[in-house]
Amino acid sequence: MSSEMLPDFNETSGAERKQDLSEDPEEKQKPRVNEGIEPVSKRRMKKLRKQRQWEEQRELRKQKRKEKRKRKKLERQCQLESNSDGNDRKRVRRQVVHSTLRLVIDCSFDDLMVLKDIKKLHKQIQRCYAENRRALCPVQFYLTSHGGQLKKNMDDNDKGWVNWKDIHIKPEHYSELIKKEDLVYLTSDSPNVLQELDESKAYVIGGLVDHNHHKGFTYKQASDYGIDHAQLPLGNFVKMNSRKVLAVNHDKRLARSIFHYPAPAERSCSHGQSL
């Protein structure tokens, strides 16, 4: 290489260096690609990782749910098969001792109630029946004057009533089924306060849902038939601001409580305890 060409090379290199030096500040001022993006925190990374794992395991969870449903179905089938054999009953009823005390619901007020009240009476009768079936010392339960709207409503909405057990459902009036001297009509209008339950008696509850439209009707009926009547001693146990008129199922449950009559949870069988 000749000495004459060296100055030109040096001059060119110097010019390029000057150009590079002049362009550096501008390049520094240009924003970088990753500038302006905040760094991802560890918590955010952990959350994203969990979300990714959740998405990846979607099919696995779906498969586990299918297997669980199949297992439950198989268990139900096995249980049904064992119950059908009669060896493994679904519910074994506890040992009960039937009481000689009779409880009668008088359903002879069919014409005094509208359909809405008939349905309410039906519900109350169902509760009484269920309560008596669960009791350790169930009473002799009677449903008298059964017919009319009540029977039609039960036929339409509760066809299983024909298979009810431990209950006497009769179309006759209670006076035709039980001796007059054994009857005691429970009515809040009676001046007599019941002090104890007598197992030789049959206690009658009026199956009437009237919202106090027929005050004193059951008391008048009991007086006309010439049978004994009494009211529960609610004033000694319950504070009531209105008339002492109860629903059909309340009469029975309060009688249990007031006279310490055995409830479903009790294990003794003592009746007729005085206050």
Short mmCIF file of C-alpha atoms in Angstrom, two decimals:
data_model
loop_
_atom_site.label_atom_id
_atom_site.label_comp_id
_atom_site.label_asym_id
_atom_site.label_seq_id
_atom_site.Cartn_x
_atom_site.Cartn_y
_atom_site.Cartn_z
CA MET A 1 0.00 0.00 0.00
CA SER A 2 1.45 3.40 -0.95
CA SER A 3 2.04 6.14 1.52
CA GLU A 4 -0.12 8.44 -0.54
CA MET A 5 -3.24 6.43 0.22
CA LEU A 6 -2.78 6.39 4.02
CA PRO A 7 -3.90 9.97 4.69
CA ASP A 8 -7.11 9.33 2.77
CA PHE A 9 -7.83 6.23 4.88
CA ASN A 10 -7.14 8.04 8.11
CA GLU A 11 -9.26 10.94 7.04
CA THR A 12 -12.13 8.60 6.12
CA SER A 13 -11.88 6.73 9.45
CA GLY A 14 -11.79 9.97 11.36
CA ALA A 15 -14.86 11.22 9.54
CA GLU A 16 -16.77 7.99 10.29
CA ARG A 17 -15.80 8.24 13.97
CA LYS A 18 -16.97 11.83 14.09
CA GLN A 19 -20.27 10.78 12.46
CA ASP A 20 -20.70 7.94 14.96
CA LEU A 21 -19.97 10.30 17.84
CA SER A 22 -22.45 12.82 16.53
CA GLU A 23 -25.16 10.13 16.17
CA ASP A 24 -24.71 8.56 19.66
CA PRO A 25 -26.71 11.20 21.59
CA GLU A 26 -29.64 10.81 19.18
CA GLU A 27 -29.59 7.03 19.49
CA LYS A 28 -29.52 7.30 23.26
CA GLN A 29 -32.57 9.53 23.17
CA LYS A 30 -34.60 7.00 21.09
CA PRO A 31 -36.87 4.77 23.23
CA ARG A 32 -35.91 1.14 23.44
CA VAL A 33 -38.29 -1.67 22.63
CA ASN A 34 -38.64 -2.92 26.26
CA GLU A 35 -38.70 0.53 27.79
CA GLY A 36 -42.06 1.51 29.43
CA ILE A 37 -43.04 -2.13 30.35
CA GLU A 38 -43.25 -2.61 34.10
CA PRO A 39 -41.58 -5.75 35.47
CA VAL A 40 -43.98 -8.57 36.49
CA SER A 41 -44.12 -9.15 40.24
CA LYS A 42 -43.66 -12.56 41.83
CA ARG A 43 -47.27 -12.58 42.99
CA ARG A 44 -48.48 -11.86 39.48
CA MET A 45 -46.25 -14.58 38.06
CA LYS A 46 -47.59 -17.05 40.60
CA LYS A 47 -51.16 -16.15 39.73
CA LEU A 48 -50.52 -16.55 36.02
CA ARG A 49 -48.86 -19.90 36.63
CA LYS A 50 -51.84 -21.16 38.62
CA GLN A 51 -54.23 -19.99 35.96
CA ARG A 52 -52.25 -21.80 33.31
CA GLN A 53 -52.25 -24.98 35.41
CA TRP A 54 -56.03 -24.64 35.92
CA GLU A 55 -56.60 -24.44 32.19
CA GLU A 56 -54.29 -27.39 31.54
CA GLN A 57 -56.14 -29.58 34.09
CA ARG A 58 -59.64 -28.78 32.80
CA GLU A 59 -60.05 -32.14 31.08
CA LEU A 60 -58.70 -33.99 34.10
CA ARG A 61 -61.27 -32.38 36.37
CA LYS A 62 -64.04 -33.19 33.92
CA GLN A 63 -62.99 -36.84 33.91
CA LYS A 64 -62.94 -36.94 37.74
CA ARG A 65 -66.47 -35.56 37.90
CA LYS A 66 -67.70 -38.26 35.51
CA GLU A 67 -66.08 -40.97 37.61
CA LYS A 68 -67.63 -39.55 40.78
CA ARG A 69 -71.12 -39.54 39.23
CA LYS A 70 -70.68 -43.14 38.11
CA ARG A 71 -69.54 -44.16 41.59
CA LYS A 72 -72.53 -42.46 43.25
CA LYS A 73 -74.93 -44.10 40.80
CA LEU A 74 -73.44 -47.51 41.52
CA GLU A 75 -73.74 -46.94 45.28
CA ARG A 76 -77.42 -45.99 44.93
CA GLN A 77 -78.12 -49.10 42.87
CA CYS A 78 -76.43 -51.30 45.47
CA GLN A 79 -78.46 -49.66 48.25
CA LEU A 80 -81.72 -50.16 46.37
CA GLU A 81 -80.88 -53.82 45.80
CA SER A 82 -80.12 -54.36 49.47
CA ASN A 83 -83.37 -52.63 50.50
CA SER A 84 -85.38 -54.75 48.08
CA ASP A 85 -84.11 -57.89 49.84
CA GLY A 86 -85.75 -56.72 53.06
CA ASN A 87 -82.59 -57.32 55.09
CA ASP A 88 -81.46 -53.72 55.22
CA ARG A 89 -84.43 -51.45 55.88
CA LYS A 90 -84.09 -47.77 55.13
CA ARG A 91 -85.45 -46.77 58.53
CA VAL A 92 -86.18 -49.03 61.47
CA ARG A 93 -89.00 -47.68 63.62
CA ARG A 94 -88.27 -47.57 67.32
CA GLN A 95 -90.19 -49.69 69.78
CA VAL A 96 -93.47 -47.97 70.58
CA VAL A 97 -96.09 -48.47 73.28
CA HIS A 98 -99.56 -47.51 72.09
CA SER A 99 -101.62 -45.40 74.46
CA THR A 100 -105.30 -46.05 75.16
CA LEU A 101 -106.01 -42.30 75.07
CA ARG A 102 -108.15 -41.34 72.07
CA LEU A 103 -107.84 -38.14 70.09
CA VAL A 104 -110.59 -37.22 67.64
CA ILE A 105 -110.58 -34.54 64.95
CA ASP A 106 -114.16 -33.56 64.21
CA CYS A 107 -114.44 -32.79 60.48
CA SER A 108 -118.17 -32.00 60.47
CA PHE A 109 -117.66 -28.31 59.62
CA ASP A 110 -117.09 -28.79 55.92
CA ASP A 111 -119.87 -26.42 54.89
CA LEU A 112 -118.50 -23.58 57.06
CA MET A 113 -115.16 -23.36 55.23
CA VAL A 114 -114.01 -22.20 51.82
CA LEU A 115 -111.54 -24.26 49.78
CA LYS A 116 -108.55 -22.27 51.04
CA ASP A 117 -109.43 -23.12 54.64
CA ILE A 118 -110.10 -26.75 53.70
CA LYS A 119 -106.54 -26.96 52.37
CA LYS A 120 -105.19 -25.49 55.61
CA LEU A 121 -107.13 -28.04 57.62
CA HIS A 122 -105.70 -30.80 55.43
CA LYS A 123 -102.14 -29.58 56.16
CA GLN A 124 -102.84 -29.49 59.90
CA ILE A 125 -104.22 -33.03 59.81
CA GLN A 126 -101.08 -34.17 57.98
CA ARG A 127 -98.91 -32.66 60.73
CA CYS A 128 -100.98 -34.36 63.44
CA TYR A 129 -100.65 -37.69 61.67
CA ALA A 130 -96.89 -37.32 61.21
CA GLU A 131 -96.43 -36.27 64.85
CA ASN A 132 -98.41 -39.24 66.11
CA ARG A 133 -96.51 -41.67 63.87
CA ARG A 134 -93.16 -40.44 65.26
CA ALA A 135 -94.30 -40.58 68.89
CA LEU A 136 -93.02 -43.30 71.21
CA CYS A 137 -96.47 -43.50 72.80
CA PRO A 138 -98.91 -42.72 69.98
CA VAL A 139 -102.55 -42.05 70.83
CA GLN A 140 -105.56 -43.69 69.23
CA PHE A 141 -106.08 -41.20 66.41
CA TYR A 142 -109.53 -40.68 64.84
CA LEU A 143 -110.70 -38.60 61.89
CA THR A 144 -114.51 -38.47 61.91
CA SER A 145 -117.16 -37.03 59.54
CA HIS A 146 -114.62 -37.45 56.77
CA GLY A 147 -116.11 -36.46 53.44
CA GLY A 148 -117.14 -33.50 51.30
CA GLN A 149 -114.53 -30.92 50.33
CA LEU A 150 -111.90 -32.32 52.70
CA LYS A 151 -112.03 -35.81 51.24
CA LYS A 152 -111.99 -34.44 47.68
CA ASN A 153 -108.95 -32.27 48.46
CA MET A 154 -107.14 -35.24 50.00
CA ASP A 155 -108.02 -37.42 46.99
CA ASP A 156 -106.69 -34.78 44.59
CA ASN A 157 -103.53 -33.74 46.43
CA ASP A 158 -102.62 -36.58 48.79
CA LYS A 159 -103.72 -39.92 47.34
CA GLY A 160 -101.48 -41.75 49.81
CA TRP A 161 -103.84 -40.98 52.70
CA VAL A 162 -105.67 -44.24 51.99
CA ASN A 163 -102.50 -46.07 53.12
CA TRP A 164 -102.10 -44.15 56.40
CA LYS A 165 -101.46 -46.39 59.39
CA ASP A 166 -102.44 -46.09 63.05
CA ILE A 167 -105.40 -43.84 62.28
CA HIS A 168 -109.14 -44.43 62.12
CA ILE A 169 -110.67 -42.42 59.26
CA LYS A 170 -114.44 -42.65 59.43
CA PRO A 171 -117.29 -40.98 57.54
CA GLU A 172 -119.51 -41.28 60.64
CA HIS A 173 -119.89 -38.59 63.31
CA TYR A 174 -117.83 -39.14 66.45
CA SER A 175 -121.02 -39.46 68.54
CA GLU A 176 -121.84 -42.62 66.57
CA LEU A 177 -118.45 -44.21 67.26
CA ILE A 178 -117.69 -43.34 70.89
CA LYS A 179 -119.83 -43.43 74.01
CA LYS A 180 -121.14 -40.04 75.14
CA GLU A 181 -119.72 -40.44 78.67
CA ASP A 182 -116.21 -40.92 77.21
CA LEU A 183 -116.22 -37.73 75.12
CA VAL A 184 -114.57 -34.43 76.11
CA TYR A 185 -114.71 -31.62 73.58
CA LEU A 186 -111.68 -29.29 73.73
CA THR A 187 -112.90 -25.76 73.08
CA SER A 188 -111.49 -22.41 74.20
CA ASP A 189 -114.99 -21.11 75.03
CA SER A 190 -115.60 -23.73 77.71
CA PRO A 191 -115.61 -22.44 81.31
CA ASN A 192 -114.02 -25.71 82.44
CA VAL A 193 -110.23 -25.86 82.58
CA LEU A 194 -108.67 -29.25 81.93
CA GLN A 195 -106.39 -30.27 84.79
CA GLU A 196 -105.28 -33.72 83.71
CA LEU A 197 -105.56 -36.15 80.83
CA ASP A 198 -107.68 -39.22 81.43
CA GLU A 199 -106.72 -42.20 79.26
CA SER A 200 -110.23 -43.56 79.38
CA LYS A 201 -111.55 -40.43 77.64
CA ALA A 202 -111.71 -39.43 73.99
CA TYR A 203 -110.71 -35.81 73.46
CA VAL A 204 -112.32 -34.08 70.49
CA ILE A 205 -110.70 -31.23 68.55
CA GLY A 206 -112.86 -29.21 66.18
CA GLY A 207 -111.53 -29.40 62.63
CA LEU A 208 -112.57 -25.86 61.83
CA VAL A 209 -110.40 -23.17 60.20
CA ASP A 210 -112.63 -20.11 60.32
CA HIS A 211 -110.39 -17.16 61.40
CA ASN A 212 -112.78 -16.47 64.30
CA HIS A 213 -115.81 -16.08 62.02
CA HIS A 214 -117.76 -18.68 64.01
CA LYS A 215 -116.95 -17.88 67.63
CA GLY A 216 -118.32 -20.32 70.18
CA PHE A 217 -119.58 -22.74 67.54
CA THR A 218 -117.80 -25.84 68.86
CA TYR A 219 -118.77 -25.01 72.46
CA LYS A 220 -122.43 -24.68 71.43
CA GLN A 221 -122.26 -27.97 69.55
CA ALA A 222 -120.78 -29.79 72.54
CA SER A 223 -123.46 -28.33 74.79
CA ASP A 224 -126.23 -29.33 72.36
CA TYR A 225 -124.93 -32.90 72.22
CA GLY A 226 -124.74 -32.98 76.00
CA ILE A 227 -121.10 -34.04 76.18
CA ASP A 228 -118.36 -32.82 78.49
CA HIS A 229 -116.21 -29.93 77.35
CA ALA A 230 -113.07 -28.19 78.59
CA GLN A 231 -110.30 -25.86 77.55
CA LEU A 232 -106.57 -26.38 77.84
CA PRO A 233 -104.96 -24.40 80.69
CA LEU A 234 -103.15 -22.09 78.31
CA GLY A 235 -103.33 -19.09 80.65
CA ASN A 236 -100.99 -20.85 83.09
CA PHE A 237 -98.37 -21.64 80.48
CA VAL A 238 -98.73 -19.37 77.45
CA LYS A 239 -99.20 -15.61 77.31
CA MET A 240 -101.77 -14.81 74.62
CA ASN A 241 -103.13 -11.37 73.80
CA SER A 242 -106.06 -12.67 71.73
CA ARG A 243 -108.62 -15.45 72.13
CA LYS A 244 -107.18 -18.82 73.06
CA VAL A 245 -107.96 -20.37 69.70
CA LEU A 246 -105.35 -22.71 68.25
CA ALA A 247 -104.79 -24.62 65.05
CA VAL A 248 -105.68 -28.31 65.06
CA ASN A 249 -102.07 -29.48 65.28
CA HIS A 250 -101.25 -26.86 67.98
CA ASP A 251 -103.98 -28.23 70.25
CA LYS A 252 -102.37 -31.64 70.21
CA ARG A 253 -98.77 -30.46 70.66
CA LEU A 254 -99.64 -28.07 73.49
CA ALA A 255 -101.54 -30.82 75.27
CA ARG A 256 -98.37 -32.90 75.15
CA SER A 257 -96.28 -30.06 76.59
CA ILE A 258 -98.70 -28.95 79.30
CA PHE A 259 -99.40 -32.42 80.66
CA HIS A 260 -95.86 -33.72 80.11
CA TYR A 261 -97.29 -36.13 77.58
CA PRO A 262 -94.42 -38.01 75.88
CA ALA A 263 -93.10 -36.22 72.83
CA PRO A 264 -91.25 -38.07 70.03
CA ALA A 265 -87.84 -37.48 71.65
CA GLU A 266 -88.87 -38.79 75.11
CA ARG A 267 -88.32 -42.40 76.15
CA SER A 268 -90.73 -42.79 79.09
CA CYS A 269 -94.41 -43.59 78.73
CA SER A 270 -96.24 -41.88 81.61
CA HIS A 271 -99.67 -40.37 80.87
CA GLY A 272 -102.24 -38.21 82.62
CA GLN A 273 -99.88 -36.39 84.94
CA SER A 274 -101.65 -33.62 86.80
CA LEU A 275 -100.32 -30.08 86.84
#
